[in-house]
PDB file of C-alpha atoms and ligand atoms in Angstrom:
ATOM      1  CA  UNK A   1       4.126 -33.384  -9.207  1.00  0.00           C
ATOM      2  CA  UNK A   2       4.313 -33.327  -5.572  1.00  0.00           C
ATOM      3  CA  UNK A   3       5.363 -30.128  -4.430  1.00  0.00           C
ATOM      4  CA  UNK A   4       7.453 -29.251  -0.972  1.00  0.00           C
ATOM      5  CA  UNK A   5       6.563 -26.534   1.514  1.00  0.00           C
ATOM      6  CA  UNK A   6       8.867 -24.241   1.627  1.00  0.00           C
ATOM      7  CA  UNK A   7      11.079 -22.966   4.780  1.00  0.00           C
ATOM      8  CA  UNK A   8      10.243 -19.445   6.416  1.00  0.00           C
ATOM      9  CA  UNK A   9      13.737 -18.418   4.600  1.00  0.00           C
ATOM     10  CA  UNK A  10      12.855 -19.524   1.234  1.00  0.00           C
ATOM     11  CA  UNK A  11       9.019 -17.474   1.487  1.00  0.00           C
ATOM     12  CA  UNK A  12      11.026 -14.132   2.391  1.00  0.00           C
ATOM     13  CA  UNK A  13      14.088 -14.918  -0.717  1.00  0.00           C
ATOM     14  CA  UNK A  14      11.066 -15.202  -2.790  1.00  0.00           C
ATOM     15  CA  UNK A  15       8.665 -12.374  -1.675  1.00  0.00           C
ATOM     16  CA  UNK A  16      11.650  -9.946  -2.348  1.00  0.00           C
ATOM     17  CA  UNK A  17      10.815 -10.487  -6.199  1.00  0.00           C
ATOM     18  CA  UNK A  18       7.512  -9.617  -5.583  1.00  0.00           C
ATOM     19  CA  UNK A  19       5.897  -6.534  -4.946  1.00  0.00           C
ATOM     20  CA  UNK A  20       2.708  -5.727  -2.592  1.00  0.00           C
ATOM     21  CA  UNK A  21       2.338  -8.998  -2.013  1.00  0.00           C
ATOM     22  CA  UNK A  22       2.014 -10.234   1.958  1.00  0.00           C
ATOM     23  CA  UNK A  23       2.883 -12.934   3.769  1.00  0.00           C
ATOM     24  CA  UNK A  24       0.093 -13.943   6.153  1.00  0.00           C
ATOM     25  CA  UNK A  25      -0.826 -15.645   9.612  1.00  0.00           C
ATOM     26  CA  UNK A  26       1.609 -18.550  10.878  1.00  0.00           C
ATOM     27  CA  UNK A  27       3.522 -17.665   6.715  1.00  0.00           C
ATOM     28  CA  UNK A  28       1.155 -20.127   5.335  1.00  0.00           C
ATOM     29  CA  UNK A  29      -0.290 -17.838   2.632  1.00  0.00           C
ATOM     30  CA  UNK A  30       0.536 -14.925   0.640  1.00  0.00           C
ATOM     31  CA  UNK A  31      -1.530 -11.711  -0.282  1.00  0.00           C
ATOM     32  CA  UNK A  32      -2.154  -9.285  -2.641  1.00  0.00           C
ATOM     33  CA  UNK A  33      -5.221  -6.562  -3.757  1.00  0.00           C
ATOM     34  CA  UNK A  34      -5.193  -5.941  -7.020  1.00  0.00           C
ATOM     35  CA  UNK A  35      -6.664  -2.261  -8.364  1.00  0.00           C
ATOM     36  CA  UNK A  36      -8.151  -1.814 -11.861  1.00  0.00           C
ATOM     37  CA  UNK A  37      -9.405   0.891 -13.632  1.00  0.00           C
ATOM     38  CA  UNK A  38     -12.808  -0.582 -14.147  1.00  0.00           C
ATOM     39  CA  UNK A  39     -14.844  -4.444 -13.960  1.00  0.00           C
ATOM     40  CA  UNK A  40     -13.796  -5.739 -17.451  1.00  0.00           C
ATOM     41  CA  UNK A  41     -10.211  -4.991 -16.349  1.00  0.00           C
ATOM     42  CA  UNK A  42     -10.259  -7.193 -13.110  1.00  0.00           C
ATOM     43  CA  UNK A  43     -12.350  -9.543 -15.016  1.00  0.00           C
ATOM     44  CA  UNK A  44      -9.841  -9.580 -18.140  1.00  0.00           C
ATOM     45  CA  UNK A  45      -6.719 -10.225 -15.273  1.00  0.00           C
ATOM     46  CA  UNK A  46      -8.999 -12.914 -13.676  1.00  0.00           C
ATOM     47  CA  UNK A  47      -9.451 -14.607 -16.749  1.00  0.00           C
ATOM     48  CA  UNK A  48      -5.922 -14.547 -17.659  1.00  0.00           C
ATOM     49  CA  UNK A  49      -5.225 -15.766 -14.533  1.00  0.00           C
ATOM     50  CA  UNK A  50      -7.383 -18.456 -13.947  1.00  0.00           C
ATOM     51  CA  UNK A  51      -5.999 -19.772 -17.782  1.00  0.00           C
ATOM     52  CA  UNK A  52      -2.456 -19.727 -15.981  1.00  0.00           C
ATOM     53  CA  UNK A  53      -3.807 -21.406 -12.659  1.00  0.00           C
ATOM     54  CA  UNK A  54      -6.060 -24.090 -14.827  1.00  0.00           C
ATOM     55  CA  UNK A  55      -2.619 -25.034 -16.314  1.00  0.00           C
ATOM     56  CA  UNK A  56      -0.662 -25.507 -13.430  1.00  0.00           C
ATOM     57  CA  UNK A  57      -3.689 -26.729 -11.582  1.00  0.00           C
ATOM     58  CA  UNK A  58      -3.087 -24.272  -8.839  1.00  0.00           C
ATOM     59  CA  UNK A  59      -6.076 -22.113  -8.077  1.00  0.00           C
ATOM     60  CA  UNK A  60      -6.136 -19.078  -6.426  1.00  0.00           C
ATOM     61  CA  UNK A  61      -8.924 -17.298  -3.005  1.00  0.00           C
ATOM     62  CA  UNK A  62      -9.790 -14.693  -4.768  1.00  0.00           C
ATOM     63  CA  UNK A  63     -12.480 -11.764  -3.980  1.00  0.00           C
ATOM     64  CA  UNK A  64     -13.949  -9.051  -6.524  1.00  0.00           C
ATOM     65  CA  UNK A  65     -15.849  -6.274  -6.120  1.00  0.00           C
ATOM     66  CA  UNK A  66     -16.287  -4.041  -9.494  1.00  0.00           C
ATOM     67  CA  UNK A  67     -12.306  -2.984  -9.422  1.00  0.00           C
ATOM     68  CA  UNK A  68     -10.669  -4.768  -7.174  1.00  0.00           C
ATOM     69  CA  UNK A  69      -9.614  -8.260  -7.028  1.00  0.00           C
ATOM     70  CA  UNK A  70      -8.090  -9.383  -3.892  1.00  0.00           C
ATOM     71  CA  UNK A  71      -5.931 -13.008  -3.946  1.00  0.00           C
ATOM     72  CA  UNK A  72      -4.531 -14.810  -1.326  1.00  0.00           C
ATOM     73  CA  UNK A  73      -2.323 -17.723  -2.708  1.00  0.00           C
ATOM     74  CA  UNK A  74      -1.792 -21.079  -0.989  1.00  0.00           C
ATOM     75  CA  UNK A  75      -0.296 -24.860  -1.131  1.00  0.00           C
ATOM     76  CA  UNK A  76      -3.530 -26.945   0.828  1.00  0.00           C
ATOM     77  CA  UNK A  77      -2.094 -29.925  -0.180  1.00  0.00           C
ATOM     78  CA  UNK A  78       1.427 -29.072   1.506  1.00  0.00           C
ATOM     79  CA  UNK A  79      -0.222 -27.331   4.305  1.00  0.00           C
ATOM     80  CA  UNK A  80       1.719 -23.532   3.174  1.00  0.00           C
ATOM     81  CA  UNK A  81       3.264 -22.064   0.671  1.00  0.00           C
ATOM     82  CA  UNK A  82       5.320 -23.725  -2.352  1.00  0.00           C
ATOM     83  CA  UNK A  83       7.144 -22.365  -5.333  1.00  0.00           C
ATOM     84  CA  UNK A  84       3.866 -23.051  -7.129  1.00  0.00           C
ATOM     85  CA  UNK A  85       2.030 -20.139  -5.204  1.00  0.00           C
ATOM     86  CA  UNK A  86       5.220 -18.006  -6.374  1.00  0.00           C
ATOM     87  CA  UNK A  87       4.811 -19.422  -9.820  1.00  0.00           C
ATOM     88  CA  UNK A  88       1.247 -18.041 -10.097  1.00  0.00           C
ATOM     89  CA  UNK A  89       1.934 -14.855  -8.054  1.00  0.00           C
ATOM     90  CA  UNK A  90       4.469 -14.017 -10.570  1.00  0.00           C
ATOM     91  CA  UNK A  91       2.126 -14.649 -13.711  1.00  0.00           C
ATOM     92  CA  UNK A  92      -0.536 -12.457 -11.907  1.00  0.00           C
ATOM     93  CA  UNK A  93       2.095  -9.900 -11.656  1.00  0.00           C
ATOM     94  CA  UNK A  94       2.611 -10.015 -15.523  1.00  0.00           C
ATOM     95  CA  UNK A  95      -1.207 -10.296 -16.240  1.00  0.00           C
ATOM     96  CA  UNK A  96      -1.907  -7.017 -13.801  1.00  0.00           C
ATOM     97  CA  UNK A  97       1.064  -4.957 -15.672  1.00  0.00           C
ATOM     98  CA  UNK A  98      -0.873  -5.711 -18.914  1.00  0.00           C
ATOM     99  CA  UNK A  99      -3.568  -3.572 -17.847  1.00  0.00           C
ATOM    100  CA  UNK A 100      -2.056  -0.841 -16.039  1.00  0.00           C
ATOM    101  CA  UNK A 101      -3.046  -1.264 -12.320  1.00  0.00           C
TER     102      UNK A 101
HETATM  103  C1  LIG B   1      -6.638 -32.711  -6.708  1.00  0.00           C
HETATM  104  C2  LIG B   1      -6.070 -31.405  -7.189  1.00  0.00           C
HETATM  105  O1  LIG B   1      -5.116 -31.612  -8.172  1.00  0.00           O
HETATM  106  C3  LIG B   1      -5.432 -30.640  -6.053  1.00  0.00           C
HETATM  107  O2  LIG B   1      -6.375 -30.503  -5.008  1.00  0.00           O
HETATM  108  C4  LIG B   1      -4.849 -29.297  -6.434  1.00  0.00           C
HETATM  109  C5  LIG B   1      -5.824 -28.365  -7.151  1.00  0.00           C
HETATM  110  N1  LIG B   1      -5.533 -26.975  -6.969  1.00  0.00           N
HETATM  111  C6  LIG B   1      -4.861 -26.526  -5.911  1.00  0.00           C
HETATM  112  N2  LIG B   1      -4.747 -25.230  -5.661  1.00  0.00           N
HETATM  113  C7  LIG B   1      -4.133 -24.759  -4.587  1.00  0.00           C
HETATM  114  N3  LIG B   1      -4.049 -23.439  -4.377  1.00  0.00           N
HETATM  115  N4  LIG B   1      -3.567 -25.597  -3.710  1.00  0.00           N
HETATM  116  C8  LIG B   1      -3.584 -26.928  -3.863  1.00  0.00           C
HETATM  117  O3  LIG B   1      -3.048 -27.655  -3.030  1.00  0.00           O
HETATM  118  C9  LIG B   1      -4.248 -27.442  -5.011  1.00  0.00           C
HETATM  119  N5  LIG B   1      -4.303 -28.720  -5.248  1.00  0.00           N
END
């Protein structure tokens, strides 16, 4: 499925529903550091979440060290952000509230 990029006032509607995350340079990606209590809790939330992002072949920039996981989300095949990168912010969401951030 082709995907659109969205306009500047579609990103901001749709970062409302979402909290901590950032927009970032030029609005072409989106943001968020993730906090755990330990390694096998990031690891368990980036395993969940790269099961989610397998299946809507969407993949996330993502960065751990021990705790912390930070992911910046991304369309490069529109060139910015798409309702896909909200699709898979909003399953990381659910997968971080599973283990208590
Ligand atoms: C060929 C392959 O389906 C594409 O490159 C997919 C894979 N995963 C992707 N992930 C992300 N974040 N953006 C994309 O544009 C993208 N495109």
């Amino acid at each position: 499925m082709k995907w659109e990029k969205l306009e500047r006032a579609a990103v901001d509607a749709e970062l409302t529903k979402l909290a901590g995350w950032t927009l970032n340079d030029a609005a072409s990606s989106i943001s968020k550091t993730f906090k755990f209590s330990n390694f096998i809790e990031a690891f368990g939330f980036m395993t969940e979440a790269a099961i989610t992002a397998e299946k809507l072949n969407h993949h996330p920039e993502w960065f751990n060290v021990y705790s912390k996981v930070e992911v910046t989300l991304n369309t490069h095949d529109a060139g910015g952000l798409t309702e896909l990168d909200f699709k898979l912010a909003k399953a990381m969401e659910k997968a971080a509230a599973r283990r208590m951030v």
